[in-house]
Coordinates of C-alpha atoms in Angstrom, one line a residue:
M1 CA 98.6 103.9 -94.9
L2 CA 95.3 104.5 -93.5
Q3 CA 96.7 104.9 -90.0
I4 CA 99.2 107.6 -91.1
Y5 CA 96.6 109.4 -92.8
N6 CA 94.1 109.3 -89.7
G7 CA 97.1 110.4 -87.7
R8 CA 97.8 113.3 -89.7
L9 CA 94.0 114.2 -89.7
K10 CA 94.0 113.9 -85.9
R11 CA 97.1 116.1 -85.5
L12 CA 95.4 118.8 -87.9
G13 CA 92.3 118.7 -85.8
S14 CA 94.2 119.2 -82.6
Y15 CA 96.3 122.0 -84.4
A16 CA 92.9 123.7 -85.6
V17 CA 91.3 123.2 -82.0
H18 CA 94.1 124.3 -79.9
Y19 CA 96.5 126.4 -81.9
S20 CA 95.5 127.8 -85.1
I21 CA 93.9 131.0 -85.7
V22 CA 93.3 131.1 -89.5
L23 CA 91.6 127.5 -89.6
P24 CA 88.6 128.2 -87.1
L25 CA 87.9 131.6 -88.8
A26 CA 88.1 130.2 -92.2
A27 CA 85.8 127.3 -91.0
L28 CA 83.5 130.0 -89.5
F29 CA 83.2 132.0 -93.0
S30 CA 82.7 128.8 -94.8
I31 CA 79.6 128.0 -92.7
I32 CA 78.3 131.3 -93.2
V33 CA 78.7 131.4 -97.0
L34 CA 77.1 128.0 -97.1
L35 CA 74.2 129.2 -94.9
I36 CA 73.9 132.3 -96.8
S37 CA 75.1 132.7 -100.5
P38 CA 76.7 135.9 -101.4
I39 CA 76.1 135.2 -105.0
G40 CA 73.7 137.7 -106.7
E41 CA 73.7 140.2 -109.3
F42 CA 72.7 143.1 -107.3
P43 CA 74.2 145.9 -105.3
L44 CA 73.3 146.6 -101.7
S45 CA 73.3 150.1 -99.8
D46 CA 75.5 152.4 -101.5
D47 CA 78.0 150.2 -103.1
W48 CA 76.8 150.5 -106.7
I49 CA 78.7 153.9 -106.6
Y50 CA 81.9 152.1 -105.8
A51 CA 81.2 149.2 -108.2
K52 CA 80.8 151.9 -111.0
T53 CA 84.2 153.1 -110.0
V54 CA 85.7 149.6 -110.5
Q55 CA 83.7 148.9 -113.7
N56 CA 85.4 152.2 -115.1
L57 CA 88.8 151.1 -114.1
V58 CA 88.2 147.5 -115.4
N59 CA 86.9 148.8 -118.9
M60 CA 89.4 151.8 -119.2
G61 CA 92.3 150.9 -117.3
Q62 CA 92.7 154.0 -115.4
Y63 CA 91.0 155.0 -112.1
Q64 CA 88.4 157.7 -112.3
A65 CA 86.3 158.5 -109.2
H66 CA 82.4 158.4 -109.4
P67 CA 81.3 162.1 -108.9
Y68 CA 79.2 160.7 -105.7
L69 CA 82.3 159.5 -104.1
N70 CA 83.6 160.9 -100.6
A71 CA 86.0 158.1 -99.8
T72 CA 89.4 157.9 -101.4
L73 CA 88.8 154.4 -102.5
I74 CA 91.6 153.8 -104.8
A75 CA 93.1 150.8 -102.8
Q76 CA 89.7 149.0 -102.6
A77 CA 88.9 149.9 -106.3
Y78 CA 92.3 148.1 -107.5
W79 CA 91.3 145.2 -105.1
G80 CA 88.1 144.7 -106.5
A81 CA 89.4 145.1 -110.2
M82 CA 92.1 142.5 -109.5
F83 CA 89.2 140.1 -108.6
C84 CA 87.2 141.1 -111.5
K85 CA 90.3 140.7 -114.0
L86 CA 90.4 137.2 -112.7
F87 CA 86.7 136.2 -112.6
G88 CA 84.9 138.8 -114.8
F89 CA 83.2 141.9 -113.5
S90 CA 79.9 141.1 -111.3
F91 CA 78.5 142.1 -108.0
S92 CA 79.2 138.5 -106.9
T93 CA 82.8 139.0 -107.6
L94 CA 82.9 142.3 -105.6
R95 CA 81.1 140.8 -102.7
I96 CA 83.6 137.9 -102.5
S97 CA 86.5 140.3 -102.6
T98 CA 85.2 141.8 -99.3
L99 CA 84.6 138.5 -98.0
V100 CA 88.3 137.5 -98.3
L101 CA 89.1 141.1 -96.7
A102 CA 86.6 140.2 -93.8
L103 CA 88.4 137.0 -93.0
L104 CA 91.8 138.9 -93.4
N105 CA 90.4 141.3 -90.7
A106 CA 89.4 138.8 -88.3
W107 CA 92.8 137.2 -88.4
A108 CA 94.4 140.7 -87.7
V109 CA 92.1 141.3 -84.7
A110 CA 93.2 137.8 -83.3
Q111 CA 96.9 138.6 -83.8
C112 CA 96.5 142.0 -82.3
A113 CA 95.2 140.3 -79.3
L114 CA 98.0 137.7 -79.2
M115 CA 100.5 140.7 -79.7
M116 CA 98.9 142.1 -76.5
G117 CA 99.7 138.9 -74.6
L118 CA 96.2 137.5 -74.4
K119 CA 95.6 133.8 -74.6
R120 CA 94.9 132.3 -78.0
N121 CA 90.9 131.4 -77.1
L122 CA 90.3 134.9 -76.1
A123 CA 92.1 136.1 -79.0
L124 CA 90.1 134.2 -81.1
L125 CA 86.9 135.2 -79.3
C126 CA 87.6 138.8 -80.4
A127 CA 88.1 137.9 -83.9
I128 CA 84.6 136.3 -83.8
I129 CA 83.0 139.1 -82.0
T130 CA 84.2 141.3 -84.5
A131 CA 83.5 139.2 -87.6
T132 CA 79.9 138.4 -86.4
S133 CA 78.8 141.9 -85.2
P134 CA 75.4 142.5 -87.0
L135 CA 76.8 145.6 -88.9
V136 CA 80.2 144.0 -89.8
L137 CA 78.6 140.7 -91.0
A138 CA 76.0 142.7 -93.2
L139 CA 78.7 144.9 -94.8
T140 CA 81.0 141.9 -95.5
Y141 CA 78.3 140.7 -97.9
S142 CA 78.6 144.4 -99.8
F143 CA 81.4 146.1 -101.4
M144 CA 81.0 149.3 -99.2
T145 CA 84.3 150.7 -98.0
D146 CA 83.8 149.7 -94.3
I147 CA 85.4 146.2 -94.4
P148 CA 88.4 147.2 -96.4
F149 CA 89.1 150.1 -94.2
M150 CA 88.6 148.1 -91.1
T151 CA 91.2 145.3 -92.4
M152 CA 93.8 147.8 -93.3
S153 CA 93.2 149.7 -90.1
S154 CA 93.6 146.2 -88.2
L155 CA 96.7 145.3 -90.0
S156 CA 98.1 148.8 -89.2
G157 CA 97.3 148.5 -85.7
L158 CA 98.8 145.1 -85.5
F159 CA 102.2 146.4 -86.6
F160 CA 102.0 149.4 -84.4
L161 CA 101.3 147.4 -81.3
K162 CA 104.3 145.3 -81.9
A163 CA 106.4 148.6 -82.5
L164 CA 105.4 149.5 -79.0
K165 CA 106.7 146.1 -77.6
Q166 CA 109.8 145.9 -80.1
P167 CA 110.6 149.5 -80.8
K168 CA 112.1 148.6 -84.3
P169 CA 111.5 151.1 -87.1
S170 CA 110.6 148.2 -89.5
W171 CA 107.6 147.6 -87.4
A172 CA 106.7 151.3 -87.5
A173 CA 107.2 151.3 -91.4
W174 CA 104.7 148.3 -91.8
G175 CA 102.3 149.9 -89.6
S176 CA 102.4 153.2 -91.4
S177 CA 102.3 151.3 -94.7
F178 CA 99.1 149.7 -94.0
A179 CA 97.7 153.2 -92.7
T180 CA 98.3 154.5 -96.2
L181 CA 96.4 151.7 -97.7
A182 CA 93.5 152.4 -95.2
F183 CA 94.0 156.1 -96.4
L184 CA 93.6 154.9 -100.1
V185 CA 90.2 153.4 -99.0
R186 CA 89.0 156.4 -96.6
Q187 CA 90.7 159.4 -95.7
F188 CA 90.7 158.5 -91.9
G189 CA 93.5 156.2 -92.6
V190 CA 95.7 159.2 -91.4
L191 CA 94.3 158.4 -87.7
L192 CA 96.2 155.2 -87.1
P193 CA 99.9 156.9 -87.4
L194 CA 98.4 159.9 -85.6
A195 CA 97.3 157.8 -82.7
F196 CA 100.8 156.0 -82.7
G197 CA 102.7 159.5 -83.0
I198 CA 100.6 160.8 -80.1
T199 CA 101.4 157.7 -78.0
V200 CA 104.9 157.4 -78.7
G201 CA 105.6 161.2 -78.5
W202 CA 104.1 161.3 -75.1
L203 CA 106.0 158.2 -74.0
A204 CA 109.3 159.8 -75.2
L205 CA 108.6 163.1 -73.4
R206 CA 108.2 160.7 -70.2
K207 CA 111.5 159.0 -71.4
Q208 CA 109.6 155.8 -71.5
Y209 CA 110.1 155.2 -75.2
G210 CA 112.8 155.6 -77.6
F211 CA 111.3 157.7 -80.5
S212 CA 114.5 157.7 -82.5
R213 CA 114.9 159.8 -85.7
A214 CA 114.9 156.4 -87.7
M215 CA 111.5 155.4 -86.1
Q216 CA 110.3 158.9 -87.2
V217 CA 111.4 158.4 -90.9
A218 CA 109.9 154.9 -90.9
I219 CA 106.4 156.3 -90.1
L220 CA 106.7 159.4 -92.5
A221 CA 108.5 157.7 -95.6
P222 CA 105.2 155.5 -96.6
W223 CA 103.0 158.8 -96.5
S224 CA 105.6 160.8 -98.6
V225 CA 105.2 158.0 -101.3
I226 CA 101.5 158.0 -101.0
L227 CA 101.4 162.0 -101.2
G228 CA 103.3 161.8 -104.5
L229 CA 100.6 159.2 -105.9
Y230 CA 97.9 161.1 -104.4
L231 CA 99.0 164.2 -106.4
F232 CA 99.6 162.0 -109.4
W233 CA 95.9 160.5 -109.3
G234 CA 95.0 164.6 -109.1
K235 CA 91.9 165.4 -111.0
A236 CA 90.8 161.6 -110.9
L237 CA 89.8 162.0 -107.3
T238 CA 87.6 165.0 -108.0
S239 CA 84.2 164.5 -106.3
K240 CA 81.0 166.5 -107.1
T241 CA 79.4 165.7 -103.6
P242 CA 81.2 168.0 -100.9
I243 CA 81.2 166.8 -97.4
L244 CA 82.4 170.1 -95.8
E245 CA 79.8 172.3 -97.1
S246 CA 77.4 172.8 -94.3
S247 CA 73.8 172.2 -95.0
V248 CA 72.8 171.6 -91.4
A249 CA 71.0 173.9 -89.2
L250 CA 73.3 175.2 -86.4
Y251 CA 70.9 173.9 -83.6
S252 CA 70.9 170.3 -85.0
T253 CA 74.7 170.5 -85.2
V254 CA 74.9 171.4 -81.6
M255 CA 72.6 168.8 -80.6
D256 CA 74.3 166.0 -82.5
G257 CA 77.7 167.4 -80.9
I258 CA 76.4 166.9 -77.5
R259 CA 75.0 163.5 -78.0
H260 CA 78.0 162.1 -80.0
G261 CA 80.1 161.0 -77.3
P262 CA 77.6 159.1 -75.2
V263 CA 75.7 157.7 -78.2
A264 CA 79.0 156.6 -80.0
L265 CA 80.2 154.9 -76.8
C266 CA 77.2 153.2 -76.1
Y267 CA 77.2 151.8 -79.7
I268 CA 80.7 150.6 -79.2
G269 CA 79.1 148.8 -75.9
L270 CA 76.5 147.0 -78.2
F271 CA 79.3 145.9 -80.6
T272 CA 81.5 144.6 -77.7
L273 CA 78.7 143.0 -75.6
P274 CA 79.9 139.5 -75.2
L275 CA 83.1 140.7 -73.5
G276 CA 81.4 143.3 -71.5
I277 CA 78.8 140.6 -70.4
G278 CA 82.0 138.6 -69.3
R279 CA 83.3 141.4 -67.4
L280 CA 80.0 142.1 -65.7
W281 CA 79.9 138.6 -64.7
Q282 CA 83.2 138.8 -63.1
L283 CA 82.1 141.8 -60.9
W284 CA 79.0 140.0 -60.2
K285 CA 81.0 136.9 -58.9
G286 CA 83.3 139.1 -56.8
Y287 CA 86.3 138.2 -59.1
S288 CA 87.4 141.7 -58.9
P289 CA 85.5 143.6 -56.5
W290 CA 85.2 147.5 -57.0
S291 CA 85.3 150.3 -54.6
P292 CA 82.2 152.3 -54.0
K293 CA 84.1 155.3 -55.6
R294 CA 84.4 153.3 -59.0
W295 CA 80.7 152.2 -58.9
R296 CA 79.7 155.8 -58.4
L297 CA 81.8 156.8 -61.4
M298 CA 80.3 154.1 -63.5
L299 CA 76.8 154.9 -62.4
M300 CA 77.4 158.7 -63.0
F301 CA 78.5 158.2 -66.5
C302 CA 75.4 156.0 -67.5
G303 CA 73.1 158.4 -65.7
V304 CA 74.5 161.4 -67.6
S305 CA 74.5 159.3 -71.0
L306 CA 70.7 158.4 -70.2
F307 CA 70.0 162.1 -69.7
V308 CA 71.6 163.1 -73.0
F309 CA 69.7 160.3 -74.9
G310 CA 66.5 162.0 -73.8
L311 CA 67.5 165.6 -73.9
P312 CA 65.9 166.2 -77.2
Q313 CA 62.6 164.9 -75.9
L314 CA 62.9 166.8 -72.7
L315 CA 63.6 170.1 -74.6
Y316 CA 60.8 169.3 -77.1
W317 CA 58.1 169.0 -74.3
I318 CA 59.4 171.9 -72.6
K319 CA 59.3 174.2 -75.6
R320 CA 55.6 172.7 -76.2
L321 CA 54.7 173.6 -72.7
L322 CA 56.1 177.1 -72.5
F323 CA 55.7 178.2 -76.2
Q324 CA 53.0 175.9 -77.6
E325 CA 55.4 175.1 -80.4
D326 CA 56.2 171.5 -81.9
A327 CA 60.0 171.0 -82.8
L328 CA 59.6 167.8 -84.5
W329 CA 63.4 167.8 -85.3
L330 CA 63.7 167.4 -81.3
K331 CA 60.9 164.8 -81.2
N332 CA 62.4 162.5 -83.8
Y333 CA 65.7 161.9 -81.8
P334 CA 65.6 158.4 -80.5
A335 CA 65.9 158.0 -76.9
R336 CA 66.8 154.1 -76.9
M337 CA 68.8 152.0 -79.3
P338 CA 69.2 152.4 -82.3
L339 CA 70.1 155.9 -81.1
M340 CA 70.9 157.4 -84.4
V341 CA 68.3 159.0 -86.8
Y342 CA 70.1 157.5 -89.8
R343 CA 71.3 153.9 -89.3
T344 CA 72.0 150.6 -90.7
L345 CA 71.1 148.6 -87.6
L346 CA 67.4 148.7 -87.6
D347 CA 65.0 146.6 -85.1
F348 CA 65.6 143.1 -85.9
G349 CA 66.8 143.5 -89.4
L350 CA 69.3 145.6 -91.4
G351 CA 68.9 148.3 -93.6
P352 CA 68.5 151.0 -94.9
L353 CA 65.0 150.1 -96.1
Q354 CA 65.4 151.3 -99.5
L355 CA 62.1 150.2 -101.1
P356 CA 59.5 152.7 -101.5
D357 CA 57.2 151.7 -99.0
L358 CA 54.5 154.0 -97.4
H359 CA 55.3 152.4 -94.1
A360 CA 58.6 150.7 -94.2
T361 CA 59.4 148.4 -91.5
T362 CA 61.7 145.2 -90.8
A363 CA 60.3 141.8 -90.3
I364 CA 60.3 142.0 -86.7
Q365 CA 59.6 145.2 -84.6
L366 CA 61.1 145.3 -81.2
E367 CA 59.9 148.8 -80.1
S368 CA 60.4 149.2 -76.4
G369 CA 62.0 145.8 -76.1
W370 CA 65.2 147.7 -77.0
W371 CA 65.5 149.4 -73.6
P372 CA 67.0 146.4 -71.8
I373 CA 69.4 146.2 -74.7
T374 CA 70.2 149.8 -74.2
I375 CA 70.6 149.5 -70.9
L376 CA 73.1 146.5 -71.1
A377 CA 74.9 148.3 -73.8
L378 CA 75.1 151.4 -71.5
F379 CA 76.6 149.5 -68.7
V380 CA 79.4 148.0 -71.2
S381 CA 80.0 151.7 -72.4
G382 CA 80.5 152.5 -68.6
L383 CA 83.2 149.8 -68.5
L384 CA 85.0 151.3 -71.4
F385 CA 84.6 154.9 -70.1
L386 CA 86.4 153.5 -66.7
I387 CA 89.1 152.0 -68.8
L388 CA 89.6 155.1 -70.6
S389 CA 89.5 157.1 -67.1
D390 CA 92.1 154.6 -65.7
L391 CA 94.5 155.2 -68.6
W392 CA 94.1 158.9 -68.2
Q393 CA 95.0 158.9 -64.6
T394 CA 98.2 156.8 -65.2
R395 CA 99.4 159.3 -67.8
Y396 CA 101.7 160.8 -65.4
R397 CA 102.5 158.1 -63.1
S398 CA 106.2 156.8 -63.2
I399 CA 106.3 153.2 -64.5
P400 CA 110.1 152.1 -64.4
G401 CA 109.7 149.8 -61.4
R402 CA 107.1 147.9 -63.4
L403 CA 107.5 144.6 -64.9
E404 CA 108.7 144.9 -68.7
E405 CA 105.3 143.2 -69.9
T406 CA 103.3 145.2 -67.8
Q407 CA 105.0 148.4 -69.2
F408 CA 104.4 147.1 -72.8
A409 CA 100.8 146.5 -72.1
L410 CA 100.3 150.0 -70.8
H411 CA 102.0 151.5 -73.8
Q412 CA 99.7 149.4 -76.2
D413 CA 96.7 150.4 -74.3
Y414 CA 97.5 154.1 -74.6
F415 CA 97.9 153.5 -78.4
L416 CA 94.5 151.5 -78.3
A417 CA 92.6 154.4 -76.5
A418 CA 94.0 157.0 -78.8
W419 CA 93.3 155.0 -82.0
G420 CA 89.7 154.4 -80.4
I421 CA 88.9 157.9 -79.3
L422 CA 90.0 159.5 -82.7
S423 CA 88.0 157.0 -84.5
L424 CA 84.8 158.0 -82.5
A425 CA 85.8 161.5 -82.9
A426 CA 86.0 161.3 -86.6
A427 CA 82.7 159.9 -87.1
Y428 CA 81.1 163.2 -86.1
N429 CA 81.1 166.0 -89.1
P430 CA 79.3 169.2 -88.3
W431 CA 79.1 169.9 -92.1
R432 CA 77.6 166.5 -92.9
T433 CA 73.8 166.0 -93.1
I434 CA 73.9 162.1 -92.2
T435 CA 75.9 160.4 -89.4
V436 CA 75.3 156.7 -89.5
D437 CA 75.9 154.0 -87.2
R438 CA 78.5 152.2 -89.4
Y439 CA 80.8 155.1 -89.3
L440 CA 81.5 154.0 -85.6
L441 CA 82.7 150.5 -86.7
P442 CA 86.5 151.8 -87.2
A443 CA 86.6 152.3 -83.4
L444 CA 85.4 148.5 -82.8
V445 CA 88.8 146.8 -83.2
P446 CA 90.7 149.1 -80.4
F447 CA 87.9 148.8 -77.9
V448 CA 87.4 145.1 -78.4
L449 CA 91.1 144.8 -77.5
L450 CA 90.9 146.9 -74.5
L451 CA 88.0 145.2 -73.1
A452 CA 89.6 141.8 -73.8
R453 CA 92.7 143.0 -71.8
D454 CA 90.5 144.1 -69.0
V455 CA 88.5 140.6 -68.9
S456 CA 91.9 138.8 -69.0
R457 CA 93.3 140.7 -65.8
C458 CA 90.6 138.8 -63.8
R459 CA 89.8 135.3 -63.1
L460 CA 88.4 133.7 -66.4
K461 CA 87.0 130.6 -64.9
G462 CA 83.2 130.6 -65.3
V463 CA 83.3 133.6 -67.4
V464 CA 83.9 131.9 -70.8
V465 CA 80.5 130.2 -71.2
P466 CA 78.5 133.7 -70.8
M467 CA 80.8 135.1 -73.2
V468 CA 80.6 132.4 -75.7
L469 CA 76.9 132.1 -75.4
S470 CA 76.2 135.8 -75.9
T471 CA 78.7 135.7 -78.9
L472 CA 76.8 132.6 -80.4
L473 CA 73.4 134.4 -79.7
I474 CA 74.4 137.8 -81.4
G475 CA 76.0 135.7 -84.3
L476 CA 72.7 134.0 -84.8
L477 CA 70.8 137.3 -84.9
S478 CA 73.3 138.5 -87.3
L479 CA 72.7 135.7 -89.6
L480 CA 69.2 135.9 -89.4
S481 CA 69.2 139.5 -90.1
L482 CA 71.5 139.2 -92.9
Q483 CA 69.3 136.4 -94.5
D484 CA 66.4 138.6 -94.4
Y485 CA 68.4 141.6 -96.0
M486 CA 69.8 139.5 -98.6
A487 CA 66.3 137.7 -99.4
W488 CA 64.4 140.8 -99.9
N489 CA 67.0 142.7 -102.0
R490 CA 67.3 139.5 -104.2
T491 CA 63.5 139.4 -104.6
A492 CA 63.3 143.0 -105.4
W493 CA 66.1 142.9 -108.1
V494 CA 64.0 139.7 -109.6
A495 CA 60.9 141.9 -109.6
H496 CA 62.9 144.6 -111.6
H497 CA 64.3 142.1 -114.1
R498 CA 60.6 140.7 -114.5
L499 CA 59.3 144.2 -115.2
E500 CA 62.2 144.6 -117.9
K501 CA 61.6 141.1 -119.6
V502 CA 58.1 140.3 -119.1
Y503 CA 56.4 143.6 -119.3
G504 CA 58.8 145.7 -121.2
A505 CA 59.3 148.3 -118.7
P506 CA 62.3 150.6 -119.3
A507 CA 64.4 151.2 -116.2
T508 CA 63.7 154.8 -116.4
A509 CA 59.7 154.3 -115.9
V510 CA 60.4 152.3 -112.6
K511 CA 60.3 153.6 -109.1
G512 CA 61.7 150.8 -106.9
I513 CA 64.8 149.9 -104.8
D514 CA 67.2 152.7 -104.5
T515 CA 70.2 150.7 -105.6
F516 CA 68.3 149.9 -108.8
S517 CA 67.6 153.4 -109.8
G518 CA 71.1 154.5 -108.7
W519 CA 72.7 151.8 -110.9
Y520 CA 70.6 152.4 -114.0
N521 CA 69.1 155.8 -113.7
S522 CA 71.3 158.2 -111.9
E523 CA 73.3 159.4 -114.8
A524 CA 70.1 160.4 -116.8
Y525 CA 68.8 161.9 -113.6
M526 CA 71.7 164.1 -113.0
E527 CA 71.7 165.4 -116.6
R528 CA 68.0 166.1 -116.5
H529 CA 68.6 168.2 -113.2
H530 CA 71.9 169.6 -114.2
T531 CA 73.8 168.4 -111.1
R532 CA 76.6 165.9 -110.3
S533 CA 75.9 165.8 -106.6
W534 CA 74.7 162.8 -104.4
W535 CA 72.7 165.2 -102.2
N536 CA 70.4 166.2 -105.1
M537 CA 69.2 162.6 -105.7
N538 CA 65.6 163.5 -104.9
V539 CA 65.3 167.1 -105.9
D540 CA 62.0 166.6 -107.4
G541 CA 60.4 164.4 -104.4
K542 CA 59.7 161.3 -106.5
G543 CA 62.3 159.2 -104.8
A544 CA 66.0 158.7 -105.2
W545 CA 67.0 159.0 -108.9
V546 CA 63.5 158.2 -110.1
L547 CA 62.5 159.5 -113.5
D548 CA 59.0 158.1 -113.8
D549 CA 57.0 156.3 -111.3
Q550 CA 54.7 154.2 -113.8
Y551 CA 55.8 151.1 -112.2
V552 CA 56.5 150.7 -108.6
I553 CA 58.1 148.0 -106.7
A554 CA 57.3 147.6 -102.9
S555 CA 56.8 145.2 -100.0
E556 CA 53.4 146.3 -98.9
E557 CA 50.0 146.5 -100.3
P558 CA 47.6 148.2 -101.2
R559 CA 49.1 151.1 -102.9
P560 CA 46.7 154.0 -103.7
G561 CA 46.5 154.6 -107.3
Y562 CA 48.0 151.4 -108.5
Q563 CA 47.3 147.8 -109.1
V564 CA 49.3 144.6 -108.3
L565 CA 50.8 143.1 -111.3
E566 CA 52.7 140.2 -109.5
R567 CA 53.3 139.0 -106.0
L568 CA 57.0 137.6 -105.5
P569 CA 57.3 135.6 -102.2
Y570 CA 60.5 134.9 -100.4
F571 CA 61.2 133.2 -97.1
S572 CA 62.3 135.3 -94.0
W573 CA 64.3 133.5 -91.4
L574 CA 63.5 136.4 -88.9
S575 CA 59.8 136.0 -89.0
L576 CA 59.9 132.3 -89.9
K577 CA 57.0 133.0 -92.6
N578 CA 56.8 133.9 -96.3
R579 CA 57.0 137.8 -97.1
A580 CA 56.6 139.3 -100.5
I581 CA 57.7 141.8 -102.9
F582 CA 54.9 143.3 -105.1
I583 CA 55.1 144.6 -108.6
F584 CA 52.6 147.6 -109.2
R585 CA 51.6 149.5 -112.1
R586 CA 50.0 153.1 -112.0
Q587 CA 46.2 152.8 -113.0
V588 CA 45.0 154.8 -116.0
N589 CA 41.9 157.0 -115.2

């Protein structure tokens, strides 16, 4: 009996190591959860807004969008409500619901790679790179819309890739159906069928794909159903926080537009760094020699991108020298990573830093140490640029004489390129005052797959080691950053609860972490100021949704005009030392 059991265990181990996709990914997520617990009754970033929507759905039995919502959220709200019906409403429950979707997203990415004909180990590496990217892992521990949207998009992309290999209406229908679910998380779900439609429409014009009437109906039918449901929800979707209402100066909009393409692609280069390192390793070893023309094109792209990164600072100094005027809006644009003014990815740490610190910083400051990372990410973005350039040059090229698999691969690459470009373009909104680095994550999956295909076309021997090592290093940094982020958030919320229970301080008298003020005070704040818009969260300058700052919770001391009531320590894996959250009370004169 023992021998039979051992034999089955050995076969299961062999299957997990050599064949399975889901088992290694499940093991990876289990290790992450064991190292960093997702349990904790506190929101993160802005997910308290989405949690309130779920809470209303669970309590009232019907969907009603929170006034601060921009995203549709419907599918995610019902997904979270399903978990809450089973386990009770809590932030821990909502966080676990996102973890499940993150695992499903990683599986879908690997399946996309397999559908493209990539080998199992490379497909698994694509999934791990996606799952352990610092932003992805941080958002996995929240109830933000990013991971649910990525998951539905990846599943949609999987079926559209299959439809390009086997042009059956059923595959297109499945792809379009998952795209509608992505749309019911964020409106940008419409980009998936648009990318597929552009791809097959062009191929049909070139007589390289049979875009039949049945295929067209299969794509459109799910959207007709969703349109009906969308109209049914109607007023429940009304947002009081408009995103197409311009509040940005024209010169700032123009500068953001000029920078967006190079900056966005450089971020994707950072997110796909392990695969890019593998490709650069192949070039260095001479596995795929490039012509001088190709090197010049890549260096030209990198040079232009660097110029664009530094353009605001250049204009700042020109204006200062010629007109003796300081244009601080230009000076504040970063020239190296993180390249966005508003960002989730900070130095070595994650944010946003939502405590009311006078000089907010992460545990470790890289400063100019970001330059080598920026240059490396820029080279990887140059590789992606060349992939897109190659696909553009083949758009008119006749391919009937190609092998069938090569033809399918080219069709799939067209779709991935369209998906990635549309996703990056959609992240820029000239009417929106804030563009955050996490808005670029929907483009991560198609570009990971494109770069993985490029790596797979050359010799892989000797390339696996640098790709795996860099994946492990980035994954380790992601874990360290996540632990630090969860630790200070958890401790800040402990401080809030101590103020309430030990000192009898009401929530309305506390200036602390933004998520606390939003969860408890936002409704009273908006009533006081006669507004329902998220953009008016700090109209009186005291802080987001702060009604009174008699008590303050922050991570640095001293604080002028306040005395320390308590010091709550927590251990930071990033700095390998104890840090602290302080509870302050305003001094009475």
